[in-house]
Short mmCIF file of C-alpha atoms in Angstrom, two decimals:
data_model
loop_
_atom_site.label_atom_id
_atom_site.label_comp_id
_atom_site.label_asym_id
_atom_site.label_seq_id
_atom_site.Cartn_x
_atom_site.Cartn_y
_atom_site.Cartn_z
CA UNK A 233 127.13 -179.25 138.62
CA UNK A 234 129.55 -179.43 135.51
CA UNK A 235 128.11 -180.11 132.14
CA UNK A 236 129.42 -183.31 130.37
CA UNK A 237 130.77 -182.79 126.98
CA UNK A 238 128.12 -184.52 125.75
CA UNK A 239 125.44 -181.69 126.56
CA UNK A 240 127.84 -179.12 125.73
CA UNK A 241 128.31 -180.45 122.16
CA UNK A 242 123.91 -180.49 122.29
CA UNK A 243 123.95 -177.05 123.23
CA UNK A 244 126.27 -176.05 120.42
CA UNK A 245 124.64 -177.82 118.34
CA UNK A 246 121.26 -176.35 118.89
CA UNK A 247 122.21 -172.63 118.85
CA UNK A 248 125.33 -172.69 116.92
CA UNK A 249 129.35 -173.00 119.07
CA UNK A 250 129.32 -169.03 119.49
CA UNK A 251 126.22 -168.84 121.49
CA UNK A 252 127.10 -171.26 124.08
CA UNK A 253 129.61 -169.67 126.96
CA UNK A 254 131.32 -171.71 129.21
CA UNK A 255 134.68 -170.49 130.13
CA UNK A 256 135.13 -169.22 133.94
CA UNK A 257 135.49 -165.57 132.61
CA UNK A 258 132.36 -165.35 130.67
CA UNK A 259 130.39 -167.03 133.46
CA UNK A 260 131.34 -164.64 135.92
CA UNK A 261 128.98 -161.87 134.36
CA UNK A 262 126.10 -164.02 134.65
CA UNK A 263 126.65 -165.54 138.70
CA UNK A 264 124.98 -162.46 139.43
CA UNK A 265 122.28 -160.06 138.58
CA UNK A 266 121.76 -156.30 139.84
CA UNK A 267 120.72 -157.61 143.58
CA UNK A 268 123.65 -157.16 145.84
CA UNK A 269 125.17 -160.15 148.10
CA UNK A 270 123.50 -162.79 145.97
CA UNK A 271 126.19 -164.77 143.56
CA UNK A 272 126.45 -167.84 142.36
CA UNK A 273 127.86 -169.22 138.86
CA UNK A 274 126.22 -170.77 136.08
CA UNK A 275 127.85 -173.87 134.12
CA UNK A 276 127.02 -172.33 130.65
CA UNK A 277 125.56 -169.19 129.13
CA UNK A 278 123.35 -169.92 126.22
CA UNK A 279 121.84 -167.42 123.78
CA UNK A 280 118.77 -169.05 121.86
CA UNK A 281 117.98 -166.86 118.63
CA UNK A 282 114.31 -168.00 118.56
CA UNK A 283 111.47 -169.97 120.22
CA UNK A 284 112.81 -173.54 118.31
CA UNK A 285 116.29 -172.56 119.91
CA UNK A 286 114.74 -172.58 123.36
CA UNK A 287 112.31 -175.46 122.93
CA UNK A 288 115.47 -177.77 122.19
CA UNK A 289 117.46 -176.16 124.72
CA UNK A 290 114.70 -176.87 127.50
CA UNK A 291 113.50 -180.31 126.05
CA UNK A 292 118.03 -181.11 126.89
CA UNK A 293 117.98 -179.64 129.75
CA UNK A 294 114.55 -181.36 130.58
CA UNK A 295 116.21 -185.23 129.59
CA UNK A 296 119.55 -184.38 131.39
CA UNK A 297 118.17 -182.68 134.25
CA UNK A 298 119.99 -179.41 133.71
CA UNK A 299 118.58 -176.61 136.04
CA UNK A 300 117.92 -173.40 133.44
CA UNK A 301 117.33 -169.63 134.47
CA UNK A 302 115.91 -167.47 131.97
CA UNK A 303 117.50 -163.71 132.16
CA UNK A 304 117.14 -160.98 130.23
CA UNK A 305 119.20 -157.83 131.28
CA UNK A 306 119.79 -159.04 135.13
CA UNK A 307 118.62 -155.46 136.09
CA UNK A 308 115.74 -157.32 138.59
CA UNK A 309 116.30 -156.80 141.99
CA UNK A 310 115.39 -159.46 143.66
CA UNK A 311 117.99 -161.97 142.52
CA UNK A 312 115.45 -163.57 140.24
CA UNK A 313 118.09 -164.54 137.92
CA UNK A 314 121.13 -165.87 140.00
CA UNK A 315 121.34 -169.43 139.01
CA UNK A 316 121.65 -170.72 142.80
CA UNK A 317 122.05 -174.51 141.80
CA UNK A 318 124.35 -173.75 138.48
CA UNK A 319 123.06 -174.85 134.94
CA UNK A 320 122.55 -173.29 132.39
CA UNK A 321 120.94 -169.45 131.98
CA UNK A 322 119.65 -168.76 128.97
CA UNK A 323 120.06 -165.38 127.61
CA UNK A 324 117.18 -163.52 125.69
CA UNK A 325 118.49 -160.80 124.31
CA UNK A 326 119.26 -161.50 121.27
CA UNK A 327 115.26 -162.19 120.41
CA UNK A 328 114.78 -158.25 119.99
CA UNK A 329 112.43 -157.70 117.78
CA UNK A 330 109.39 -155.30 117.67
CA UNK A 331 106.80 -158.01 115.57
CA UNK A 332 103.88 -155.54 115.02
CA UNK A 333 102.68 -152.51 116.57
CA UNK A 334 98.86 -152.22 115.34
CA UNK A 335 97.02 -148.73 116.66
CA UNK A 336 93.57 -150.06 115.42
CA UNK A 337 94.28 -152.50 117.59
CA UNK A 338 96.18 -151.08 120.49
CA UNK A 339 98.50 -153.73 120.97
CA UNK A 340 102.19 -154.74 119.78
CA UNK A 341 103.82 -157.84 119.22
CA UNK A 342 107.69 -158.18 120.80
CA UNK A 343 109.55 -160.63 121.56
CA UNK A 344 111.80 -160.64 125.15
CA UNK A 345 114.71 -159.06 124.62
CA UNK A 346 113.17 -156.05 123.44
CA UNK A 347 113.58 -152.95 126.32
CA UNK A 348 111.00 -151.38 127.78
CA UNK A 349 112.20 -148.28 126.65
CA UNK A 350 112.28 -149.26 123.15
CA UNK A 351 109.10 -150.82 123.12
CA UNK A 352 107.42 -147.13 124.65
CA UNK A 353 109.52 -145.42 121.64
CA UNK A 354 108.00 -147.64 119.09
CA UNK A 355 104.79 -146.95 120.25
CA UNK A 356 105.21 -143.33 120.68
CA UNK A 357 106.28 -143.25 117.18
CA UNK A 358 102.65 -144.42 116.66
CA UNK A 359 100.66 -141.71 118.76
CA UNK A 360 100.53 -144.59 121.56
CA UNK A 361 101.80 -145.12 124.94
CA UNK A 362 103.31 -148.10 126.74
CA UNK A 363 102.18 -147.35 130.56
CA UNK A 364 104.89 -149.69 132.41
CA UNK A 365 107.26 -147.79 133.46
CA UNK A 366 110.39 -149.26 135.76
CA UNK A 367 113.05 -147.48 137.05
CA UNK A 368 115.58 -149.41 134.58
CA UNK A 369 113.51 -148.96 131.33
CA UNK A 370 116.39 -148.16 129.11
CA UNK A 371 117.79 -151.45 130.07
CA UNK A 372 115.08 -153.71 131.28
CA UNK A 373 114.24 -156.16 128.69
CA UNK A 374 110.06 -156.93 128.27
CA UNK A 375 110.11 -160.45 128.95
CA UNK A 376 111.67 -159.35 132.17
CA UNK A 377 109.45 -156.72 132.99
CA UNK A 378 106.59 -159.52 132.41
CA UNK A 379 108.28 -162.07 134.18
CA UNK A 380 108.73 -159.93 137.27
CA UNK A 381 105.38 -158.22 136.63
CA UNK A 382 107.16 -154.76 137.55
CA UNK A 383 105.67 -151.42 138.45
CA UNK A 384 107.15 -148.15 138.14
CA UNK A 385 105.99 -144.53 138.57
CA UNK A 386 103.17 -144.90 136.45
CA UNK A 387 101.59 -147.39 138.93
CA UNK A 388 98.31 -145.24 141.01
CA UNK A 389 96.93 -143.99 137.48
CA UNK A 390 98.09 -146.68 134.99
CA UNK A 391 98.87 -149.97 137.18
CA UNK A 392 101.13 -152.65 136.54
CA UNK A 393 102.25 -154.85 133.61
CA UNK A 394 100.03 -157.60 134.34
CA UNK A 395 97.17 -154.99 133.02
CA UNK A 396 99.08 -154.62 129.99
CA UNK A 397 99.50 -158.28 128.57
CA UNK A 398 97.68 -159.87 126.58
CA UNK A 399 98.98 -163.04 125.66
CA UNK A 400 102.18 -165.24 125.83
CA UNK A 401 104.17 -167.65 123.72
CA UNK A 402 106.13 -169.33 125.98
CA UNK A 403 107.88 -172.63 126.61
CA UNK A 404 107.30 -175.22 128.91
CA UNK A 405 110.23 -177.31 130.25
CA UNK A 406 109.84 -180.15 128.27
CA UNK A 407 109.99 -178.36 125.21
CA UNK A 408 106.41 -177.59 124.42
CA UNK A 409 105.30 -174.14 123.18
CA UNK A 410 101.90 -172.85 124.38
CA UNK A 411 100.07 -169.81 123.06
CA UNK A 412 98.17 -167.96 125.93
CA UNK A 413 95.43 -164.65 125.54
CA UNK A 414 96.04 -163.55 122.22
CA UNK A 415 94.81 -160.06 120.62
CA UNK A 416 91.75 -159.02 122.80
CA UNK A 417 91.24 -157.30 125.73
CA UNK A 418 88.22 -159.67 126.32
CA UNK A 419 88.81 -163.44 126.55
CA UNK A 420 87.86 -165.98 129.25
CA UNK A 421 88.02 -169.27 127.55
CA UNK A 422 89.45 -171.52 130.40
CA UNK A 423 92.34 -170.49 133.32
CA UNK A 424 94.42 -167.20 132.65
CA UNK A 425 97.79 -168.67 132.18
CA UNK A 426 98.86 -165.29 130.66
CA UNK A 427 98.08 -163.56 134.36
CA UNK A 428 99.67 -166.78 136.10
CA UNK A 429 102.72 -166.57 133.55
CA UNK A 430 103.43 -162.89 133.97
CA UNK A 431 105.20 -162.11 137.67
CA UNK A 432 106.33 -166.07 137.62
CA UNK A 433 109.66 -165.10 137.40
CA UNK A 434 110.76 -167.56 134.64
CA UNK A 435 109.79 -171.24 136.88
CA UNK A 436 107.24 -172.16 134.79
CA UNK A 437 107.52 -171.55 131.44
CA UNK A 438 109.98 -168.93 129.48
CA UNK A 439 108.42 -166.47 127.59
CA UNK A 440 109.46 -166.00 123.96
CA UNK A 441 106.74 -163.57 122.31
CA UNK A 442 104.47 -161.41 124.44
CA UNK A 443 100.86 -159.29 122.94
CA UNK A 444 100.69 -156.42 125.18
CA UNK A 445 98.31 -153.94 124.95
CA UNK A 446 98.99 -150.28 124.80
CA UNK A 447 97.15 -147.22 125.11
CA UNK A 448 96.57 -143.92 123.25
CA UNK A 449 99.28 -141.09 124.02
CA UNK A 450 98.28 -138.11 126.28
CA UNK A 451 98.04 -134.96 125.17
CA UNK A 452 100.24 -133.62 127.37
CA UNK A 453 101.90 -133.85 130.90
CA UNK A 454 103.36 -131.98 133.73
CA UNK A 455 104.92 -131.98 137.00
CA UNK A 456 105.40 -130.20 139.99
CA UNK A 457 107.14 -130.69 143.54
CA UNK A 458 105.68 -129.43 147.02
CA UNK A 459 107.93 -129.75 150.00
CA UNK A 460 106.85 -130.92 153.46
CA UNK A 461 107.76 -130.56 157.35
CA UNK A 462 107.60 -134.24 157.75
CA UNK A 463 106.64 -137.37 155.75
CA UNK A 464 103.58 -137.62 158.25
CA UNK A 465 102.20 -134.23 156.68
CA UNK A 466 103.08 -135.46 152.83
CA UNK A 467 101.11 -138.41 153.49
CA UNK A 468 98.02 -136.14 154.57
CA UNK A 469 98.77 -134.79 151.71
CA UNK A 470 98.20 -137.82 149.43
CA UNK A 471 95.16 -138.90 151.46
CA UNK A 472 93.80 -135.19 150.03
CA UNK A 473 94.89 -135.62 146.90
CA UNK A 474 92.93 -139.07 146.53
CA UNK A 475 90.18 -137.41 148.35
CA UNK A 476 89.82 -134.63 146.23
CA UNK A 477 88.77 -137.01 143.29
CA UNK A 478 92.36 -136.95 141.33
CA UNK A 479 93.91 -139.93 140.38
CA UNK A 480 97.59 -138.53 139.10
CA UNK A 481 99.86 -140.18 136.44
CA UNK A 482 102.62 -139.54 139.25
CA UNK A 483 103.29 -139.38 142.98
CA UNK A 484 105.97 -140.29 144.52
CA UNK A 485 108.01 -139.09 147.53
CA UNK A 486 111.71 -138.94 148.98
CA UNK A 487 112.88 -138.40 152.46
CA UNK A 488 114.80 -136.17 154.35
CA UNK A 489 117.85 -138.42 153.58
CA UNK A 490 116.99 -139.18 149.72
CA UNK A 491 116.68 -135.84 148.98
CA UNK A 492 120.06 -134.77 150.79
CA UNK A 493 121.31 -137.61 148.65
CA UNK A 494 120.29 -136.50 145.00
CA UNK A 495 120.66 -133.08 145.78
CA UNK A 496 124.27 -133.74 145.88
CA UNK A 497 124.31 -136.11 143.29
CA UNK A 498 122.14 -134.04 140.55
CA UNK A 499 122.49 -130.31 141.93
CA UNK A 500 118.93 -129.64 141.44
CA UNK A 501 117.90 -126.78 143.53
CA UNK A 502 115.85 -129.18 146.22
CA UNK A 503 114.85 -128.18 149.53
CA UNK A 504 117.95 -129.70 151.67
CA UNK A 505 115.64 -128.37 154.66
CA UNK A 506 112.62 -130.21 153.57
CA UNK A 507 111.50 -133.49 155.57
CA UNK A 508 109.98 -134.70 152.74
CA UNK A 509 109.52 -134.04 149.25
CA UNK A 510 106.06 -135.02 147.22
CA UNK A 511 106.73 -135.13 143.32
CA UNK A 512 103.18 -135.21 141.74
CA UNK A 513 102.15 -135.50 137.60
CA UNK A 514 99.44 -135.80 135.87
CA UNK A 515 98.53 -136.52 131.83
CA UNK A 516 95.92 -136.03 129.29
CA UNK A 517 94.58 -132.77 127.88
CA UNK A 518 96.26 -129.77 129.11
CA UNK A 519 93.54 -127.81 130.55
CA UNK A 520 92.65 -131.31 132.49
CA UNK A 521 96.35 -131.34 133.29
CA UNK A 522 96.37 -127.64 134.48
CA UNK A 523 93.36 -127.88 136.93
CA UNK A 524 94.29 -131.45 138.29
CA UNK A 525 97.62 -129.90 139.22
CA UNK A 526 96.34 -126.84 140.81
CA UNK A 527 94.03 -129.29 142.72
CA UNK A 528 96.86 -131.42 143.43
CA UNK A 529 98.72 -128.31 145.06
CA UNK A 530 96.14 -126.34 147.02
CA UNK A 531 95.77 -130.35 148.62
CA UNK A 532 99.33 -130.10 149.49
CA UNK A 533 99.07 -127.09 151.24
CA UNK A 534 96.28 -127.41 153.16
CA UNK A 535 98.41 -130.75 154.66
CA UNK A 536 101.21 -128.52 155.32
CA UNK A 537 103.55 -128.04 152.43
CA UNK A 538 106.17 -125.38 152.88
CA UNK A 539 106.43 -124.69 149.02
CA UNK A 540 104.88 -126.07 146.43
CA UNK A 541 105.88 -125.46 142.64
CA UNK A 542 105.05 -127.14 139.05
CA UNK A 543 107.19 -127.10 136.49
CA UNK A 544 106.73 -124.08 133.85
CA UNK A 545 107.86 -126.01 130.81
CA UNK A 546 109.60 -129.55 129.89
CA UNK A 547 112.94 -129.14 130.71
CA UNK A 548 111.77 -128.09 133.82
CA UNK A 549 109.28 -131.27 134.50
CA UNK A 550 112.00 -133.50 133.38
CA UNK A 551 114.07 -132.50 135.70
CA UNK A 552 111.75 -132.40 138.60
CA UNK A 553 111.05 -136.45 137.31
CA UNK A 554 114.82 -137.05 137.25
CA UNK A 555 115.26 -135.81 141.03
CA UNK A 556 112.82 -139.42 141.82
CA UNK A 557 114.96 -141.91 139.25
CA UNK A 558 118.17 -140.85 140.31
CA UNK A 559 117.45 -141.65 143.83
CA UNK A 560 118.79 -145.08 143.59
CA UNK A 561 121.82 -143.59 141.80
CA UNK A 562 122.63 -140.98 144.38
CA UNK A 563 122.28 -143.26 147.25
CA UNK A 564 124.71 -145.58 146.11
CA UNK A 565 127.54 -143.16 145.59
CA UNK A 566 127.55 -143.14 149.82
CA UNK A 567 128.96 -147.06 149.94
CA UNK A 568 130.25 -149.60 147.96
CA UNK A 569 126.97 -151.90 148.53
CA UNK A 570 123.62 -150.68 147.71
CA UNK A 571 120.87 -152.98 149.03
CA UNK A 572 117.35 -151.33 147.67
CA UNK A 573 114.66 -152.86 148.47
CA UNK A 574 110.21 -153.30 148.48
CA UNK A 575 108.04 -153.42 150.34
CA UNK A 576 104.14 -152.36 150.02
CA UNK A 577 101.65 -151.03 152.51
CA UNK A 578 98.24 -149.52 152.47
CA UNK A 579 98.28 -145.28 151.59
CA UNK A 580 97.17 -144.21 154.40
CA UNK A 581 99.81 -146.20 156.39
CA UNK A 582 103.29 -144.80 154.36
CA UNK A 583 104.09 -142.26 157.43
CA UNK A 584 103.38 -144.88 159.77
CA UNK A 585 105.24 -147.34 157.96
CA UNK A 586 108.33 -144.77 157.32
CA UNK A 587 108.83 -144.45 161.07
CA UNK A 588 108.60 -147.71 161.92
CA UNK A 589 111.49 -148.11 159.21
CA UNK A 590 113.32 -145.26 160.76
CA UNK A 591 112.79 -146.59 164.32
CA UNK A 592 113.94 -150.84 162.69
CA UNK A 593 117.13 -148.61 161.45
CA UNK A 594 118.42 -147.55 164.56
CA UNK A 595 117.53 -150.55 166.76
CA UNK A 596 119.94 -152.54 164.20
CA UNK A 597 122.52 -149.09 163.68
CA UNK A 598 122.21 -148.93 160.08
CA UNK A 599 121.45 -146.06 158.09
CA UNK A 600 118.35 -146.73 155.75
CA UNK A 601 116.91 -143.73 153.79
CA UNK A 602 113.61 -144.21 152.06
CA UNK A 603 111.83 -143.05 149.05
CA UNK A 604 109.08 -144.48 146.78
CA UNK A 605 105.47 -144.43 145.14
CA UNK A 606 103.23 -142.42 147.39
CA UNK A 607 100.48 -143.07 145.33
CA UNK A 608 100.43 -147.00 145.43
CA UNK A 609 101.98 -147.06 148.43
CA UNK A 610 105.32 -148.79 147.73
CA UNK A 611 108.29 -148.24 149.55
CA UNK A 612 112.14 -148.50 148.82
CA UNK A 613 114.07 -148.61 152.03
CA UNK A 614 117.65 -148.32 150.90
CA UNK A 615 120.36 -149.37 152.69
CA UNK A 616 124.06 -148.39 151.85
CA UNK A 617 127.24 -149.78 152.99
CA UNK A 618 130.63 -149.67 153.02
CA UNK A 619 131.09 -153.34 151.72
CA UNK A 620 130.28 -156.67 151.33
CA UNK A 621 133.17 -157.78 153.47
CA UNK A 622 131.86 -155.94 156.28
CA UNK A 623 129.91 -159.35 157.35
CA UNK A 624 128.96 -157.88 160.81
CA UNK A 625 127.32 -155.07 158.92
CA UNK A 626 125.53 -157.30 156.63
CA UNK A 627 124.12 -159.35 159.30
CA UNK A 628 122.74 -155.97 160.67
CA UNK A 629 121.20 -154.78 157.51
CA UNK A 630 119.72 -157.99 156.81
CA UNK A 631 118.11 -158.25 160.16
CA UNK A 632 116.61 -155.52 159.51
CA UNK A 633 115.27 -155.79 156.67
CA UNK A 634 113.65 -158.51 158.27
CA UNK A 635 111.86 -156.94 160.44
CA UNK A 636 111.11 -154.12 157.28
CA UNK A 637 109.13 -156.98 155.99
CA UNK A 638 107.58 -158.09 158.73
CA UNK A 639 106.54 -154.42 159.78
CA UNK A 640 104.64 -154.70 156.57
CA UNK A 641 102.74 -157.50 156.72
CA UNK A 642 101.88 -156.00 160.08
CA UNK A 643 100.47 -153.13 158.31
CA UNK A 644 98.32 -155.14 156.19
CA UNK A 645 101.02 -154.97 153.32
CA UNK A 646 103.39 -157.16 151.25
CA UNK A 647 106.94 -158.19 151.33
CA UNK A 648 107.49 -156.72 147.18
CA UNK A 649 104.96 -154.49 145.66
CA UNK A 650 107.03 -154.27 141.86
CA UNK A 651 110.39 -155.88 142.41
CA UNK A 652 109.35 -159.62 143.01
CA UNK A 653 110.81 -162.82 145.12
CA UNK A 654 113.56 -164.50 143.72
CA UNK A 655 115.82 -165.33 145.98
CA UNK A 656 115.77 -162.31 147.96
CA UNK A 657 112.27 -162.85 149.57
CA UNK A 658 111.86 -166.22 149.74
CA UNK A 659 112.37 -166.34 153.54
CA UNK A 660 110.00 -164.21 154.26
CA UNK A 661 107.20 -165.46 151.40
CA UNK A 662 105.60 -168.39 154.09
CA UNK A 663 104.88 -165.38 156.54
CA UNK A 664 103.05 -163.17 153.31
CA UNK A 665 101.05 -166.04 151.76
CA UNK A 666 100.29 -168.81 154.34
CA UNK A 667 101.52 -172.70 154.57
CA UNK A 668 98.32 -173.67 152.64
CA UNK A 669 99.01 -171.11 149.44
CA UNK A 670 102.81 -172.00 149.38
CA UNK A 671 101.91 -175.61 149.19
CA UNK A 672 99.59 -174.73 145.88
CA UNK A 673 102.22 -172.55 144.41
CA UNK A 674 104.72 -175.36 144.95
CA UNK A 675 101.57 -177.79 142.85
CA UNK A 676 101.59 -175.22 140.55
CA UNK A 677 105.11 -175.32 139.58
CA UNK A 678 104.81 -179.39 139.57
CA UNK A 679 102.72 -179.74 136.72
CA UNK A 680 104.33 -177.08 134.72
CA UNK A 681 107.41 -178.49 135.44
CA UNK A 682 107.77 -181.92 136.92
CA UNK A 683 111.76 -182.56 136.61
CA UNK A 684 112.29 -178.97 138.67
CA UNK A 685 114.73 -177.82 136.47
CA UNK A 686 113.55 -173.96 135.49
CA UNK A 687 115.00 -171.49 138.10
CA UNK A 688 115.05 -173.59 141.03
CA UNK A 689 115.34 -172.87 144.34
CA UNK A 690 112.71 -169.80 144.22
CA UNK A 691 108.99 -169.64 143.48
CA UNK A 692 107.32 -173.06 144.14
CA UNK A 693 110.47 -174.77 144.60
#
């Protein structure tokens, strides 16, 4: 749809002529977000400087019925923030301030546009930690992290940032602004909007301030690597590692594929003849930190591991930690379309599930390598291809992904353990939740917003 003049004179007038974006070239940036094959452009790009900017922008959008999409960075994965039925997306980042971070308290105050990364600086400036912990911290804004409730490495030990929030300001579609949670970590007066807010993925309300709690900073930390015949015998050796009473900060795994892949991307010093590689960490006091590794690696051998080593200083761990993010990285270098994806199963299931991914690969002939969080048992099939022109090879890859999800569910999984629905998942959300729970999220989004207009065409729409 193309906005009247009328609305686009509103707009300007609400958050000032220099704020509001409509020529073709500026929209182009914001058709898309960081989820491949997914595209569509917006009518105007707005960026609100506070929460009266975005109450008047909604409460328009609300009279004219204007569809809106609240983005922060784009760096989702799930094509939360493509703007499938044009509009209007409305740009956080320029609320990016760090309000209050209280260590009596354990908590901050931020407002949206602030990154994850600069939010776990602040803190750390403070003796404090901020547990969530994506793959695109340095870029991933908080509201979007909130928004998408996302996950990270952190996840077995710390969880996910729905433990970590504590209350919203946010803004309903007709312009109202609520106040959900607040300060404390105990508080049950009436339904948890904060939990229902956070992992909504901007279609019921759009945050504008969030309270998030935060946690005293460990001691120390440490990693180390152990290397593995097959993925079968590294997930023995997680089973172990749970068994054995330890609960690390990290565990994660690549396959024989990933780690051919950032081997040649970083240079390392990996195991290129390793089926699978286990990358395992663990915080707090050192001499806790010491024995849980040791524990962690005499597990890993008695499932089989081929080597095992932990890092004998920092350097050393932080470049055992960058061999897992730069998987995503090193994978795309092999195509000109990288479609990474999510998908969650029980723990003891992630060899099972592997092969089954393995075995979906070559019944559709497309090359999917896998890596992920061992410990939570998330997976990241990733699929790499030449391009997006190659529609025959699309269709393939998209088939099987497909059948990735349904493989899961099989398992007694999910179709996205971090990365959320968007657009990306919709399809296959009916066969996760049921007829019945659709129809209630679809009530849901009703009475938070009865003219449709935020982010439609995904969750409840």
């Amino acid at each position: 749809m193309a906005l009247s003049a009328t609305v686009l004179a509103e707009l300007r007038g609400i958050v000032g002529p220099s704020h509001v974006h409509d020529a073709a070239g500026d929209l182009v940036a914001y058709a898309r977000d960081a989820t491949p094959l997914f595209s569509h452009r917006p009518d105007a790009v707005v960026f609100p400087a506070d929460t009266a900017e975005v109450s008047a922008v909604l409460a328009l959008a609300t009279r004219h019925q204007v569809p809106v999409v609240p983005r922060g960075a784009g760096s989702n994965l799930c094509a939360a923030t493509v703007p499938l039925r044009g509009g209007i997306v409305l740009v956080l980042t320029r609320l990016t301030t760090i309000l209050e971070v209280s260590a009596d308290e354990l908590l901050a105050r931020v407002q949206p546009g602030v990154t994850s990364a600069a939010l776990a600086d602040a803190a750390a400036a403070r003796g404090l930690l901020w547990a969530p912990d994506p793959g695109s911290r340095t870029v991933a804004t908080v509201g979007g992290t909130i928004a998408t409730c996302a996950g990270g490495l952190r996840g077995l030990k710390y969880g996910v940032t729905r433990n970590y929030v504590l209350g919203l300001e946010a803004v309903l579609p007709t312009g109202e602004v609520i106040r959900t949670g607040g300060r404390l970590w105990k508080d049950v007066a009436g339904y948890d909007l904060t939990r229902l807010l956070t992992g909504s993925e901007g279609t019921l309300a759009v945050i504008t301030e969030a309270t998030v709690a935060l946690l005293p900073a460990p001691a120390s930390a440490n990693t180390g690597v152990a290397y593995f015949p097959t993925l079968a015998d590294a997930g023995e050796a997680v089973a172990r590692v749970i068994r054995a009473g330890v609960v690390p900060a990290t565990l994660e795994f690549l396959d024989r594929a990933c780690i051919a892949a950032v081997e040649d991307f970083a240079h390392l010093g990996l195991r290129a003849d390793a089926g699978a590689l286990l990358l395992f960490g663990d915080d707090g006091p050192p001499d806790l930190v010491a024995a849980h590794l040791d524990r962690i690696g005499a597990a890993c051998v008695e499932a089989g591991a081929v080597e095992v080593t932990t890092a004998r200083e920092v350097a050393q761990a932080e470049a055992l930690l960058a061999a897992r993010r730069c998987a995503l990285p090193a994978l795309s270098r092999r195509g000109g379309v990288t479609i990474l994806e999510d998908a969650t199963v029980p723990r003891p299931r992630i060899a099972e599930m592997v092969d089954r991914i393995d075995a979906i690969a070559a019944r559709h002939g497309v090359a999917i390598a896998t890596f992920g969080h061992a410990g939570d048992g998330n997976l990241h099939p990733t699929c790499v291809l030449d391009s997006a022109e190659d529609h025959e090879a699309v269709r393939r890859a998209e088939a099987a992904f497909a059948d990735v999800f349904a493989a899961a569910i099989d398992l007694g999984g999910t179709i996205t353990g971090e990365h959320g629905v968007g657009a990306a998942k919709l399809p296959f959300l009916a066969a996760r939740l049921g007829d019945d729970q659709l129809a209630l999220l679809r009530r849901i989004k009703t009475a938070f917003d009865p003219a449709g207009i935020l982010n439609p065409g995904k969750l409840g729409s």
